[in-house]
Coordinates of C-alpha atoms in Angstrom, one line a residue:
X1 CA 151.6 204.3 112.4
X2 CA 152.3 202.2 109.3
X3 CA 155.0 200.6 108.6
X4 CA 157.8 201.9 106.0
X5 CA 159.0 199.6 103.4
X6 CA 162.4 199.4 102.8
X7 CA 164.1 201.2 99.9
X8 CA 164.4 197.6 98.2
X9 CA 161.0 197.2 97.8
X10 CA 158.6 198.5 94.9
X11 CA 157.6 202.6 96.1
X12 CA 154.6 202.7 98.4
X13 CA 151.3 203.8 96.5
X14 CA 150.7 207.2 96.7
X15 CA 147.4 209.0 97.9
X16 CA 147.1 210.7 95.1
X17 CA 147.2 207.5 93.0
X18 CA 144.9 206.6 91.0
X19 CA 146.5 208.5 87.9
X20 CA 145.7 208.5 84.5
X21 CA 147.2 205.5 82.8
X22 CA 148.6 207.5 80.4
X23 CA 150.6 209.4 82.6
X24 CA 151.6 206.4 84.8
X25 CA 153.5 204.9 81.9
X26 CA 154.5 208.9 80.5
X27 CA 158.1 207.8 82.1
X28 CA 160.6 205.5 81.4
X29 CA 160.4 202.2 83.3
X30 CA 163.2 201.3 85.3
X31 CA 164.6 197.7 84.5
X32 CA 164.8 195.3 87.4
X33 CA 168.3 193.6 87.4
X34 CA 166.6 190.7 89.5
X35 CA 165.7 188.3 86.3
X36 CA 163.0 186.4 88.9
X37 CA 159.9 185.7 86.4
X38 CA 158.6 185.1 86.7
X39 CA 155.6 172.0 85.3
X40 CA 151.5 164.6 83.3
X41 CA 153.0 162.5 80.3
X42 CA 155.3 160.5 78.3
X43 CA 159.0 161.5 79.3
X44 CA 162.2 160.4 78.5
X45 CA 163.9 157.1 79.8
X46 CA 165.7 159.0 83.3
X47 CA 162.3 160.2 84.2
X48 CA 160.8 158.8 86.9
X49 CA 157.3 157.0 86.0
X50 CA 153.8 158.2 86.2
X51 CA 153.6 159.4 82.6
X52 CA 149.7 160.0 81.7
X53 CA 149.9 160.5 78.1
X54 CA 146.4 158.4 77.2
X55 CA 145.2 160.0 80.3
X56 CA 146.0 163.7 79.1
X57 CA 144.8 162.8 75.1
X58 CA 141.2 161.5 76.8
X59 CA 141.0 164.7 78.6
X60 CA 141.9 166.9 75.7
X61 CA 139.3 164.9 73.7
X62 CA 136.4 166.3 76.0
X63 CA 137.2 169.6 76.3
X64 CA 139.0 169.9 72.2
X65 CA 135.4 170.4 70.9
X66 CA 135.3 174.1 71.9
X67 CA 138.7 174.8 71.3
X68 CA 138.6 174.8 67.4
X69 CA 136.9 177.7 67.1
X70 CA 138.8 179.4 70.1
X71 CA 140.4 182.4 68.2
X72 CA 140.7 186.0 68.9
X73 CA 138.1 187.3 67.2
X74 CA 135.3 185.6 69.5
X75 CA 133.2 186.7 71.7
X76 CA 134.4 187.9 75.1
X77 CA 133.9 185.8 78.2
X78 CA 131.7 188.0 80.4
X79 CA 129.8 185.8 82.4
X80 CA 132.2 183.0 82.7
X81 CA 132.2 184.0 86.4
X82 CA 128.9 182.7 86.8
X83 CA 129.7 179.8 85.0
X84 CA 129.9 176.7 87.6
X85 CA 131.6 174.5 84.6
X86 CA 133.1 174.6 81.3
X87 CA 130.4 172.6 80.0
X88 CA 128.1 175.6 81.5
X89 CA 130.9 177.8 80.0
X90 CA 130.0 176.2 76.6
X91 CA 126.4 176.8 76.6
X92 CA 127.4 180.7 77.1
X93 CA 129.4 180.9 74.2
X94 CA 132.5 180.9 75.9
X95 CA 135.6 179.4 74.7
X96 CA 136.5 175.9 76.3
X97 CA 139.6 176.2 77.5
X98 CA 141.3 173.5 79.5
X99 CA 141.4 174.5 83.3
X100 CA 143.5 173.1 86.0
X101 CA 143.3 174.0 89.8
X102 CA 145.0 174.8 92.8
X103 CA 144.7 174.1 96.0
X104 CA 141.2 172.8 97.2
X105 CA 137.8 173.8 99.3
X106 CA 136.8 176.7 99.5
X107 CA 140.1 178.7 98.5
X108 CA 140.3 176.7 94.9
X109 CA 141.4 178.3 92.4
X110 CA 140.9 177.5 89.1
X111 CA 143.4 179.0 86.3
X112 CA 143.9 178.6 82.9
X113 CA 146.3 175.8 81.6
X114 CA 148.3 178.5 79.7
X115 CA 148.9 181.6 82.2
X116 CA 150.0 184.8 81.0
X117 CA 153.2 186.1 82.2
X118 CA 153.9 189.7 83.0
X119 CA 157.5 189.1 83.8
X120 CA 158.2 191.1 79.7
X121 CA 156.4 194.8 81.2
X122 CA 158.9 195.1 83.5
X123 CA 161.3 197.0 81.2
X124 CA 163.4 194.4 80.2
X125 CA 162.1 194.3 76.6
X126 CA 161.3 198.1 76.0
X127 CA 159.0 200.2 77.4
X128 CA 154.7 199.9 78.0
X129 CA 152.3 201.6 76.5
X130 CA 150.1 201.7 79.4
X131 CA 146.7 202.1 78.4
X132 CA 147.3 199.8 74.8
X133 CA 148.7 196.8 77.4
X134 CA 145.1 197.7 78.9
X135 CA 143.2 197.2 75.8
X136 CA 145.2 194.3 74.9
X137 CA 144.2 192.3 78.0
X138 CA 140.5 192.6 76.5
X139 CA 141.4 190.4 73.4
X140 CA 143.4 188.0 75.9
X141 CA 140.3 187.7 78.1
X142 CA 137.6 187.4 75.6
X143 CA 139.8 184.4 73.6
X144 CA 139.5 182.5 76.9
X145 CA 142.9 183.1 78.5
X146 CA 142.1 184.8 81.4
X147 CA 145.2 183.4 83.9
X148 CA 147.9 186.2 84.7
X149 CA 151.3 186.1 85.9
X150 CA 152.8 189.3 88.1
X151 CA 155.0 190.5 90.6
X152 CA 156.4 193.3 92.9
X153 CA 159.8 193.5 90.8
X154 CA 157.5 193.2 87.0
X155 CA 157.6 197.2 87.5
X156 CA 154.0 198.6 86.4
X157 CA 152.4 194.7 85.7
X158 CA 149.8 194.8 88.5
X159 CA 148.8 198.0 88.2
X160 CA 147.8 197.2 84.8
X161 CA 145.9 194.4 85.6
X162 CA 144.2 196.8 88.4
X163 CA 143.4 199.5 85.2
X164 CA 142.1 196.4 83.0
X165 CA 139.5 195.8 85.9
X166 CA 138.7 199.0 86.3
X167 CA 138.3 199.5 82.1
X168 CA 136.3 196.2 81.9
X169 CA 133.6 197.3 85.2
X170 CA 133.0 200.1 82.8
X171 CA 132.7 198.7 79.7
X172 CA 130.3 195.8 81.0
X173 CA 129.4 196.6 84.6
X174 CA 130.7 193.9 86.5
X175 CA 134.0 191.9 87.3
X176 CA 136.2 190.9 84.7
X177 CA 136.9 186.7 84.9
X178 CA 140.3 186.9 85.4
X179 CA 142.5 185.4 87.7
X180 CA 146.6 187.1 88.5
X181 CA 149.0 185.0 90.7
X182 CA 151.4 187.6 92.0
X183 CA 154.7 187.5 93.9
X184 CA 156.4 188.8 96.7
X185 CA 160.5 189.2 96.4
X186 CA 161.9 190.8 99.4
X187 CA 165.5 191.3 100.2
X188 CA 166.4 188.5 102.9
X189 CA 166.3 189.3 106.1
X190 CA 164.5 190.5 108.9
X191 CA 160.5 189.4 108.3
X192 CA 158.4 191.2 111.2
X193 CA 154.5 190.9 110.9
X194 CA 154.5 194.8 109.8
X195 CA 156.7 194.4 106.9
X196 CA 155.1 191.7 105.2
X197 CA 151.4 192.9 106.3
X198 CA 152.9 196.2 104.5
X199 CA 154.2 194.7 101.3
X200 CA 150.5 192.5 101.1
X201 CA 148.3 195.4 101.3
X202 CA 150.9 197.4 98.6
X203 CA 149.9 194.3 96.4
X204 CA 146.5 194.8 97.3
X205 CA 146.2 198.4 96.1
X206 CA 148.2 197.7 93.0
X207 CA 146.2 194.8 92.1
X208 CA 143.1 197.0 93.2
X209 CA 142.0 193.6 95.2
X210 CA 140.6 192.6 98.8
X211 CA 142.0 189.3 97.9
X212 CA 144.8 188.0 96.2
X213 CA 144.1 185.1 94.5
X214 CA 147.8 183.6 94.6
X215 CA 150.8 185.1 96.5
X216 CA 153.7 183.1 95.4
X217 CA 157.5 183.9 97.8
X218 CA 161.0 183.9 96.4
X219 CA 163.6 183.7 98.7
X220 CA 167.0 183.1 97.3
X221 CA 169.5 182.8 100.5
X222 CA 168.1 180.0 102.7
X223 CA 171.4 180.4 105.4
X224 CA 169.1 182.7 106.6
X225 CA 165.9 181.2 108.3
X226 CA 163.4 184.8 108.1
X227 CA 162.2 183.2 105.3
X228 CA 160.0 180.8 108.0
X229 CA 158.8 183.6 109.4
X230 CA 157.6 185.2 106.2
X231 CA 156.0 182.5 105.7
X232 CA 154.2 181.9 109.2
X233 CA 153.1 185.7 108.9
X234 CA 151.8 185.1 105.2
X235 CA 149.4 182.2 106.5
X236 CA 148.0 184.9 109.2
X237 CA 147.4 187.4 106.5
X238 CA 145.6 184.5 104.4
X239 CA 143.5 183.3 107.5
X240 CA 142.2 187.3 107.9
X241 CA 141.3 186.7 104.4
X242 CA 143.8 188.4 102.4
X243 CA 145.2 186.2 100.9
X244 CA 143.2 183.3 98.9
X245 CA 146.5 180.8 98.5
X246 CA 149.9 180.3 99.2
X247 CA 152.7 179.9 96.8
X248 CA 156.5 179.8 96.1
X249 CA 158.6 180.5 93.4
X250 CA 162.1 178.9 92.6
X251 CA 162.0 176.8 95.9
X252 CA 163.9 173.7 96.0
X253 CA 162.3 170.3 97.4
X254 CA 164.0 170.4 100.7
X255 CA 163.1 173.8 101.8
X256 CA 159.8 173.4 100.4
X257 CA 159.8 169.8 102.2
X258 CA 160.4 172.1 105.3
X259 CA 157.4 174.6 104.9
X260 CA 155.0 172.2 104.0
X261 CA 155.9 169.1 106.5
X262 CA 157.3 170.7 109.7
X263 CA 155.6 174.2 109.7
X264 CA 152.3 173.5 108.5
X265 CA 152.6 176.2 105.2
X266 CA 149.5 175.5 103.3
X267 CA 151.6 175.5 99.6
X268 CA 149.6 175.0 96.5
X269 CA 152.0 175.7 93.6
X270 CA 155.5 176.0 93.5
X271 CA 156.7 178.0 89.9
X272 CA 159.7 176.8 88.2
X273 CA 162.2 177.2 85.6
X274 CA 160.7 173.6 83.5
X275 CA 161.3 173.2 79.7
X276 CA 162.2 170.5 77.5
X277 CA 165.7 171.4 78.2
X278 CA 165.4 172.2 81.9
X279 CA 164.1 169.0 83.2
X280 CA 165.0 169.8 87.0
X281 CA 161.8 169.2 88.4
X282 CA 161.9 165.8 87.5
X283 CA 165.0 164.7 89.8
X284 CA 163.3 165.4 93.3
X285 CA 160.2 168.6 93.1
X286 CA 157.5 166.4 91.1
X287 CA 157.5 163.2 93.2
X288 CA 157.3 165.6 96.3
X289 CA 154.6 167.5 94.5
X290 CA 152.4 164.7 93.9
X291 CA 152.6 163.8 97.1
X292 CA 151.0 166.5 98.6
X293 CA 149.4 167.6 96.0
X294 CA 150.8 170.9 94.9
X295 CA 151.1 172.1 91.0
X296 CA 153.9 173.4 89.4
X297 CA 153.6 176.0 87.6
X298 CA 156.3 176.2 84.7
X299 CA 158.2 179.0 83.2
X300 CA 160.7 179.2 80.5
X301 CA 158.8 176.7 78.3
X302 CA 160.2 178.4 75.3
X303 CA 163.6 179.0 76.5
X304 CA 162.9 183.0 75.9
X305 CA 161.8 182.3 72.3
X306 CA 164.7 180.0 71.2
X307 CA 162.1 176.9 70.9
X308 CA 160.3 178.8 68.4
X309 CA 160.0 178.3 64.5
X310 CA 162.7 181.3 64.6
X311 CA 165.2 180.5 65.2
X312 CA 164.9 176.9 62.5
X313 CA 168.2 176.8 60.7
X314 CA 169.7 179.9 62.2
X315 CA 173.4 179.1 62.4
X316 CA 174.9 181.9 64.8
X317 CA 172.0 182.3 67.5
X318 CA 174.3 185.0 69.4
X319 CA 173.4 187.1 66.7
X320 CA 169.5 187.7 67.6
X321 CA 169.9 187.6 71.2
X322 CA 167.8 190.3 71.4
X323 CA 165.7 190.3 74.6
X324 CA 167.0 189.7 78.7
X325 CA 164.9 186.4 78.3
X326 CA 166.6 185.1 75.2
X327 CA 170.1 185.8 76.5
X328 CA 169.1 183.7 79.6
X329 CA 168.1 180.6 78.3
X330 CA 170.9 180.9 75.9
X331 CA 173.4 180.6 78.1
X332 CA 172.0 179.1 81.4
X333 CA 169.6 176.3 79.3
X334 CA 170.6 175.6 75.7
X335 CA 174.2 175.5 76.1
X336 CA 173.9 173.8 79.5
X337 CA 172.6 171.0 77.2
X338 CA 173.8 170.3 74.6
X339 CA 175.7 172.5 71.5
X340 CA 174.0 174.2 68.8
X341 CA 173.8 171.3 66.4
X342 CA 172.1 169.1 68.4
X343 CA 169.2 171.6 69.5
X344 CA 169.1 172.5 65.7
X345 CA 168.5 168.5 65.3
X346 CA 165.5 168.9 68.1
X347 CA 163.8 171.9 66.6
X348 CA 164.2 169.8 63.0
X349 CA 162.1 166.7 64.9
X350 CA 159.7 169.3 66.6
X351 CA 159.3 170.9 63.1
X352 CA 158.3 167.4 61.7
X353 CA 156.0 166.7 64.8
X354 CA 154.5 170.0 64.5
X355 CA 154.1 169.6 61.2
X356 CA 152.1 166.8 61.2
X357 CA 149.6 168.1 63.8
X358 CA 149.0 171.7 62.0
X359 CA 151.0 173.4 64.7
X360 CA 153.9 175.3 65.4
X361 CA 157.2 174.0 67.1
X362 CA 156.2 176.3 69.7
X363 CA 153.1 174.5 70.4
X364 CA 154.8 171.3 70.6
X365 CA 157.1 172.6 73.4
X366 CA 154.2 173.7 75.6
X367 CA 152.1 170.8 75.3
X368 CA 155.3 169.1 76.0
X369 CA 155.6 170.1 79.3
X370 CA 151.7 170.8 80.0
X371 CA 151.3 167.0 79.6
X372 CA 154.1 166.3 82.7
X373 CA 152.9 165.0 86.1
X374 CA 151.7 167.7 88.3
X375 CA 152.1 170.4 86.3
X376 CA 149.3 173.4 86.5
X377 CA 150.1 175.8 84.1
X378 CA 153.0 176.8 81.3
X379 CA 153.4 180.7 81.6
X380 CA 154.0 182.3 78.4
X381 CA 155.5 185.8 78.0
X382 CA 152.5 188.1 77.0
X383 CA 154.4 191.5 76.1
X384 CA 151.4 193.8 76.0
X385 CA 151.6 196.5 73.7
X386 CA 154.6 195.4 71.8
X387 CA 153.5 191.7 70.6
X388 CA 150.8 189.3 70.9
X389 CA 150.4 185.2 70.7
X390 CA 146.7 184.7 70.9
X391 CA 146.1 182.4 68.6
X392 CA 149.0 180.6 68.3
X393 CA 148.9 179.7 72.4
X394 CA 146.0 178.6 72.0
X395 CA 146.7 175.9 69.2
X396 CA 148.7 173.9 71.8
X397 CA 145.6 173.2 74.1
X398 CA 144.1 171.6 71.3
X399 CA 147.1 169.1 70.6
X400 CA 147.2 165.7 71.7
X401 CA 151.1 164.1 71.6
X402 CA 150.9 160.6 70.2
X403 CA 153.1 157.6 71.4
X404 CA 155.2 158.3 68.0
X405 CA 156.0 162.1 68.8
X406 CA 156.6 161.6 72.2
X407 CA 159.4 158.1 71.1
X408 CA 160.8 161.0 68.2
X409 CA 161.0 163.9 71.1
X410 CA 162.2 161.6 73.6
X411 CA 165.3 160.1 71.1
X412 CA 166.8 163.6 70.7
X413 CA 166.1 164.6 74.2
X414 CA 167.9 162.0 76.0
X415 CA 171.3 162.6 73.7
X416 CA 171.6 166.0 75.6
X417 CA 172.2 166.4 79.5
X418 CA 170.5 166.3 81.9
X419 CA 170.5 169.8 84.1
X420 CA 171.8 168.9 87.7
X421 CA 170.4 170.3 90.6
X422 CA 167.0 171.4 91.5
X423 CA 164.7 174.3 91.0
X424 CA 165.8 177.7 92.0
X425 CA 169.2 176.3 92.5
X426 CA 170.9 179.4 89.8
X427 CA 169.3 182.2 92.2
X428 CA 171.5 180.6 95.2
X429 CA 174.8 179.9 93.4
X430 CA 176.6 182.7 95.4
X431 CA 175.0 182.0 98.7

């Protein structure tokens, strides 16, 4: 008999699913009040050393030649499954995007340097049209970005990425080239074998997968241990093959110290709150990181859209704090460090650095943190069917920081505070 999810967890699928994508989005989507979304370089003077700025400009200098011509209106990327490298990738006509990878052997995954995020079709910023989120994901894939973001609580996000398979097998008869990292948020507590051998093969059928490619955990109360056992049962499910990697998500160093060190938890990324403003990871997760070498993969880049041209010279931000995201960073980033004036004083430098590159502050803020030690990704919000960035995400894998805009980033930087704590420590502050 199988086993029954709890309430808490996303509805089992039914047997009469699949439906029509029109009708799966005909209803309102329910907003998750869990705010779980979902980072080397030049940093400023209390970072820790092992900046590769000269290192990250070579390796943008190899791969930049195909990324000029990167735009949305190319060609899509069928094929770049068979591709063994991006140089083959080139010779298809594909876009050159810059790649990093997880893990190793076998089971490695290579993704996209800027990864999707689904974390905005939850609900959280109005409602989906399903079947235009579908079509949307073609004009993502065929410019080259092909990395997504989901999750259990990002209500209908990977079933859409199951219909955008499903849409692109018929359109061009074979797999689309994408790769989607997905999460699994349980309720702490008890973890038996059936209940997370449940909640994988829900993913599965949602994702419409016989392997996920990335299962990242969140666990948010660590007084209670279950979450060593979720994790023990998640590396059975990946040695029967369901799983491709392991991940987490908000994890702080020690407890992911613990998983990887005393119980043997194969970890290849850990995905964390990492901005310009949030420099966390720096204090303890990236030393750790390089040292067994797992990626970070970094969210809240943007701070929900308030290190964006936007908001420039805005003098009352509380005003247009007009998404969950926005609100977030608001209060939990900016204002954690420093006032308005002085992060109107870093969007005026990023402006000027921006400006003298051809790209947006935006892009600064993104190659920013792409350009930190051990970082595998930046997620950026893709809100399918309500707004797109194609072209302007991809402007910042074809920027290389100089020594001069990293010094003028740095100066401002360093006159706000540094966040204390580690990663994932705001999901545990009642616990």
């Amino acid at each position: 008999m199988a086993y029954r999810l709890p309430s808490t967890s996303p509805p089992a699928r039914s047997p009469c699913l699949p439906l029509a994508l029109a009708a799966l989005f005909a209803t309102t989507i329910a907003v998750s009040t869990c705010s779980v979304p979902i980072g080397s370089g030049i940093l400023p003077s209390n970072s820790p050393p092992g900046a590769g700025g000269a290192k990250a400009c070579a390796r943008r200098e190899v791969m930049g030649a195909g990324l000029a011509g990167a735009a949305v209106g190319l060609a899509g990327v069928r094929g770049i499954a068979k591709a063994e490298s991006l140089i083959e990738a080139g010779k298809l006509g594909i876009p050159l995007l810059e790649e990093r990878v997880l893990g190793e052997g076998k089971d490695a995954l290579k993704i996209r340097s800027v990864v999707n995020g689904l974390w905005q079709v939850s609900g959280a910023h109005g409602r989906i049209d399903g079947p235009k989120a579908v079509e949307e994901m073609f004009k993502y894939v065929d410019a080259g970005l092909t990395t997504w973001d989901a999750a259990d609580i990002y209500g209908p996000a990977e079933v859409i990425t199951r219909e955008f398979r499903k849409a692109y097998r018929t359109r061009y008869g074979e797999d689309p080239p994408i790769q989607v990292l997905t999460k699994y948020v349980p309720r702490p507590g008890d973890m038996p074998f059936e209940l997370i051998e449940a909640a994988i093969d829900q993913r599965l059928a949602r994702l419409g997968v016989n392997q996920i490619d990335l299962l990242q955990f969140h666990w948010w109360d660590y007084s209670n241990k279950n979450y060593i056992n979720a994790m023990k049962h998640m590396k059975t499910l990946k040695d029967q093959g369901k799983i491709r990697n392991l991940a987490l998500t908000n994890f702080d160093t020690k407890h992911m110290r613990e998983l990887v060190e005393e119980y043997d938890i194969p970890i290849v990324s850990n995905q964390v709150q990492f901005s310009m403003l949030d420099r966390r990871p720096l204090n303890k997760m990236v030393s750790f990181a390089k040292e067994h070498d797992i990626k970070l993969l970094a969210y809240g880049v943007l701070c929900g859209g308030l290190l964006t041209d936007k908001y420039l010279g805005v003098k009352d931000p509380t005003e247009t704090l007009d998404t969950a995201s926005k609100q977030k960073y608001w209060y939990g980033t900016v204002n954690e460090w420093g006032d308005w004036q002085l992060f109107q004083k870093l969007l005026k430098t990023l402006k000027t650095v921006g400006d003298r590159h051809g790209v947006s502050i935006a892009n600064v803020a993104e190659r920013y943190i792409l350009d930190q030690d051990q970082v595998g990704g930046v997620i950026i919000g893709a809100r399918l069917s309500r707004a797109q960035h194609i072209s302007e995400n991809l402007n910042a894998l074809n920027l290389s920081l100089s020594e001069e805009d990293y010094k003028e980033i740095n100066s401002v930087l360093n006159q706000g505070k540094m966040l204390p704590g580690d990663c994932g420590d705001e999901y545990r502050r009642y616990y």
